[in-house]
Coordinates of C-alpha atoms in Angstrom, one line a residue:
F4 CA -2.7 -40.1 16.5
M5 CA -3.8 -39.6 12.9
I6 CA -7.5 -39.2 13.9
G7 CA -6.5 -36.6 16.5
K8 CA -4.3 -34.8 13.9
W9 CA -7.2 -34.7 11.4
K10 CA -9.6 -33.5 14.1
S11 CA -7.2 -30.6 14.9
L12 CA -6.9 -29.7 11.2
C13 CA -10.7 -29.8 10.9
E14 CA -11.1 -27.5 13.9
I15 CA -8.5 -25.0 12.4
G16 CA -10.3 -25.2 9.1
S17 CA -13.7 -24.5 10.7
L18 CA -12.2 -21.3 12.2
L19 CA -10.5 -20.2 9.0
F20 CA -13.4 -20.9 6.7
P21 CA -15.6 -18.0 7.9
F22 CA -12.5 -15.8 7.9
L23 CA -11.7 -16.6 4.3
F24 CA -15.2 -17.0 2.9
F25 CA -17.2 -14.3 4.6
H26 CA -14.4 -11.8 5.2
T27 CA -12.4 -12.1 2.0
G28 CA -11.7 -8.3 1.9
Q29 CA -10.3 -8.2 5.4
A30 CA -8.3 -11.4 4.7
I31 CA -6.7 -9.9 1.6
F32 CA -6.1 -6.6 3.3
T33 CA -4.4 -8.4 6.2
F34 CA -2.4 -10.6 3.9
V35 CA -1.1 -7.7 1.8
C36 CA -0.1 -5.8 4.9
I37 CA 1.7 -8.8 6.3
F38 CA 3.4 -9.4 3.0
G39 CA 4.4 -5.7 2.8
G40 CA 6.0 -5.7 6.3
T41 CA 7.7 -9.1 5.7
Y42 CA 9.0 -7.9 2.3
F43 CA 10.4 -4.7 3.8
L44 CA 12.3 -6.8 6.4
Y45 CA 13.7 -8.9 3.6
L46 CA 14.5 -5.8 1.5
S47 CA 16.4 -4.2 4.5
T48 CA 19.0 -7.0 4.3
K49 CA 19.8 -6.1 0.7
W50 CA 19.1 -2.4 0.8
R51 CA 22.7 -1.3 1.3
K52 CA 24.0 -3.3 -1.7
F53 CA 21.1 -2.2 -3.8
M54 CA 21.5 1.5 -3.0
T55 CA 25.3 1.3 -3.6
K56 CA 24.6 0.0 -7.2
W57 CA 21.8 2.5 -7.6
F58 CA 24.0 5.5 -6.7
E59 CA 26.8 4.2 -9.1
H60 CA 24.3 4.5 -11.9
E61 CA 22.4 7.6 -10.8
R62 CA 25.3 9.8 -10.0
I63 CA 25.6 10.7 -13.7
F64 CA 22.3 12.6 -13.4
L65 CA 23.4 14.4 -10.2
A66 CA 26.2 16.3 -12.0
P67 CA 26.3 18.7 -15.0
P68 CA 24.9 18.7 -17.6
Y69 CA 21.9 16.9 -16.0
S70 CA 21.9 18.6 -12.6
N71 CA 21.0 22.0 -14.0
K72 CA 17.9 20.4 -15.6
I73 CA 16.2 19.8 -12.3
K74 CA 13.8 22.6 -11.3
G75 CA 13.5 23.2 -7.6
N76 CA 14.5 20.9 -4.7
F77 CA 13.6 17.4 -5.9
S78 CA 14.3 15.8 -2.6
L79 CA 11.9 18.2 -0.9
K80 CA 9.2 17.4 -3.4
I81 CA 9.5 13.7 -2.6
R82 CA 9.2 14.4 1.1
I83 CA 6.2 16.6 0.6
L84 CA 4.6 13.9 -1.6
S85 CA 5.2 11.3 1.1
F86 CA 3.9 13.5 3.8
V87 CA 0.7 14.3 1.9
V88 CA 0.0 10.7 1.0
M89 CA 0.6 9.5 4.6
S90 CA -1.6 12.3 5.9
L91 CA -4.4 11.3 3.5
A92 CA -4.1 7.8 4.8
V93 CA -4.7 9.0 8.4
L94 CA -7.6 11.1 7.1
D95 CA -9.0 8.0 5.3
H96 CA -8.8 5.9 8.4
Y97 CA -10.5 8.7 10.4
I98 CA -13.4 8.9 7.9
Y99 CA -13.7 5.1 7.9
F100 CA -14.0 5.2 11.7
I101 CA -16.6 7.9 11.6
S102 CA -18.7 6.2 8.9
A103 CA -18.5 2.9 11.0
V104 CA -19.8 4.8 14.1
E105 CA -22.6 6.3 12.1
K106 CA -23.6 2.8 10.8
V107 CA -23.7 1.3 14.3
E108 CA -25.8 4.3 15.5
K109 CA -28.3 3.5 12.8
Q110 CA -28.3 -0.1 13.7
I111 CA -28.9 0.7 17.4
E112 CA -31.8 3.0 16.5
S113 CA -33.4 0.5 14.2
C114 CA -33.0 -2.4 16.7
D115 CA -33.8 -0.5 19.9
Q116 CA -30.6 -1.6 21.5
H117 CA -29.2 0.0 24.6
K118 CA -26.6 2.7 23.9
R119 CA -24.5 1.7 26.9
D120 CA -23.4 -1.3 24.8
F121 CA -22.5 1.0 21.9
W122 CA -18.7 0.2 21.8
K123 CA -19.3 -3.5 22.3
I124 CA -21.7 -3.6 19.4
F125 CA -19.4 -1.4 17.3
Y126 CA -16.3 -3.6 17.7
I127 CA -18.2 -6.9 17.4
N128 CA -19.7 -5.6 14.1
E129 CA -16.5 -4.0 12.8
R130 CA -14.0 -6.7 13.9
Q131 CA -16.1 -9.8 13.3
V132 CA -13.0 -11.7 12.2
F133 CA -11.6 -11.5 15.8
F134 CA -14.7 -11.9 17.8
Q135 CA -15.9 -14.9 15.9
V136 CA -12.9 -16.6 17.5
L137 CA -12.2 -14.6 20.6
P138 CA -14.6 -13.4 23.4
Y139 CA -15.1 -9.7 23.7
Y140 CA -13.2 -7.9 26.5
S141 CA -12.8 -4.1 26.7
W142 CA -9.0 -4.3 27.3
E143 CA -8.6 -5.8 23.8
I144 CA -9.8 -2.6 22.1
P145 CA -6.6 -0.6 22.3
F146 CA -4.7 -3.5 20.8
L147 CA -7.2 -3.9 18.0
E148 CA -7.1 -0.2 17.1
W149 CA -3.3 -0.3 17.2
Y150 CA -3.3 -3.3 14.9
E151 CA -5.7 -1.6 12.4
V152 CA -3.7 1.6 12.4
V153 CA -0.4 -0.3 11.8
K154 CA -2.0 -2.2 8.9
T155 CA -3.2 1.0 7.3
M156 CA 0.2 2.7 7.7
C157 CA 2.0 -0.4 6.3
W158 CA -0.3 -0.5 3.3
T159 CA 0.1 3.3 2.7
Y160 CA 3.9 3.3 3.2
S161 CA 4.3 0.5 0.7
E162 CA 2.4 2.6 -1.9
V163 CA 4.5 5.7 -1.0
F164 CA 7.7 3.6 -1.4
V165 CA 6.7 2.4 -4.9
S166 CA 5.5 5.9 -5.8
A167 CA 8.7 7.6 -4.7
M168 CA 10.8 5.1 -6.7
A169 CA 8.6 5.6 -9.8
V170 CA 8.7 9.4 -9.5
T171 CA 12.5 9.3 -9.2
L172 CA 12.9 7.2 -12.3
A173 CA 10.5 9.4 -14.2
K174 CA 12.6 12.5 -13.1
R175 CA 15.8 10.9 -14.4
F176 CA 14.1 10.2 -17.8
E177 CA 12.8 13.8 -17.8
Q178 CA 16.4 15.1 -17.2
F179 CA 17.6 12.9 -20.1
T180 CA 14.9 14.2 -22.4
N181 CA 15.5 17.8 -21.5
R182 CA 19.2 17.5 -22.4
L183 CA 18.3 16.1 -25.8
R184 CA 15.8 18.9 -26.4
V185 CA 18.6 21.5 -26.0
Y186 CA 20.3 20.0 -29.0
E187 CA 17.2 19.6 -31.1
K188 CA 17.7 20.1 -34.9
R189 CA 21.5 20.3 -34.4
H190 CA 24.2 18.2 -36.0
L191 CA 26.4 16.6 -33.4
N192 CA 29.5 14.4 -33.5
E193 CA 29.6 10.7 -32.9
S194 CA 31.1 11.0 -29.4
F195 CA 28.1 12.9 -28.2
W196 CA 25.7 10.2 -29.3
H197 CA 27.9 7.5 -27.9
E198 CA 27.7 9.3 -24.5
I199 CA 23.9 9.6 -24.9
R200 CA 23.5 5.9 -25.6
C201 CA 25.6 5.1 -22.6
H202 CA 23.5 7.3 -20.3
Y203 CA 20.3 5.8 -21.8
N204 CA 21.7 2.3 -21.0
V205 CA 22.3 3.5 -17.4
L206 CA 18.7 4.6 -17.2
C207 CA 17.5 1.2 -18.5
N208 CA 19.7 -0.6 -15.9
L209 CA 18.1 1.6 -13.2
V210 CA 14.7 0.6 -14.4
L211 CA 15.6 -3.1 -14.4
K212 CA 17.0 -2.9 -10.8
A213 CA 13.9 -1.0 -9.6
D214 CA 11.7 -3.6 -11.4
K215 CA 13.5 -6.4 -9.6
I216 CA 12.8 -4.7 -6.3
L217 CA 9.3 -3.4 -7.0
S218 CA 7.7 -6.1 -9.1
P219 CA 6.5 -8.2 -6.1
F220 CA 5.0 -5.1 -4.5
I221 CA 3.3 -4.0 -7.7
T222 CA 1.9 -7.4 -8.5
V223 CA 0.4 -8.0 -5.0
Y224 CA -1.0 -4.5 -4.6
C225 CA -2.5 -4.3 -8.1
F226 CA -4.3 -7.6 -7.4
A227 CA -5.5 -6.3 -4.0
N228 CA -6.7 -2.9 -5.4
L229 CA -8.4 -4.6 -8.3
F230 CA -10.2 -6.9 -5.9
F231 CA -11.4 -4.0 -3.7
I232 CA -12.6 -2.0 -6.8
C233 CA -14.6 -5.0 -8.0
Q234 CA -16.0 -5.6 -4.5
K235 CA -17.2 -2.1 -4.2
I236 CA -18.7 -2.1 -7.7
F237 CA -20.5 -5.3 -6.7
T238 CA -21.9 -3.9 -3.5
Q239 CA -23.3 -0.9 -5.4
F240 CA -25.6 -3.1 -7.4
E241 CA -26.4 -5.6 -4.6
K242 CA -30.1 -5.4 -3.7
G243 CA -31.2 -5.1 -0.1
R244 CA -27.9 -3.8 1.1
D245 CA -27.7 -1.3 3.9
P246 CA -26.6 2.1 2.5
W247 CA -24.2 2.5 5.3
E248 CA -22.6 -0.8 4.4
R249 CA -22.7 0.0 0.7
Y250 CA -20.7 3.2 1.0
S251 CA -18.5 2.3 4.0
L252 CA -14.8 2.4 3.2

């Protein structure tokens, strides 16, 4: 029984080793996307409680004298920011796809391969992680493309979520600062400064609550982004590298 168990573990390890060693970037990208989706599911169970506490702290800055310090429709700006970032993610995925197609066309021309096998060659090269384990079938392609798009959107939405929270906190601090600037170089009574200190403590509590929610996201995504930056820098100086691979996204 133990020999069979170890044999099974060795077989699993032999499948995972090329995935982890030769495709580290894809492994990290997949892990971060799975982590993001799983963390959002976990966060959804606590979101109502979190937003209730958040509103209790934030409502001070939604009423005078802070509400008149906001220029324009802040909610609309957040929606526009989110739409622009998500649109850029779609554009990024499209550019990646086009660059990958160009790379495969160059390979076919250099190797004199038949173009009728273009999509088979394309997906075997671009999805090596899957086709090292699974045989190639044309019906798998829509599922693979759906999987890649979902991963891209999950990654981007996580970054949009963090950005929206950060921009909101920055806006609250900007409101607080703008209120203080109105009373610059003026002597004010103790009750005013007591109120200001209380409001500043509210802002600090908002930051702590946001940090508790966002810190896992920020840690994982900073690590992943740092890895991809270092990986791209390394490929720029690697000799004998195909230019299409070097500059592929």
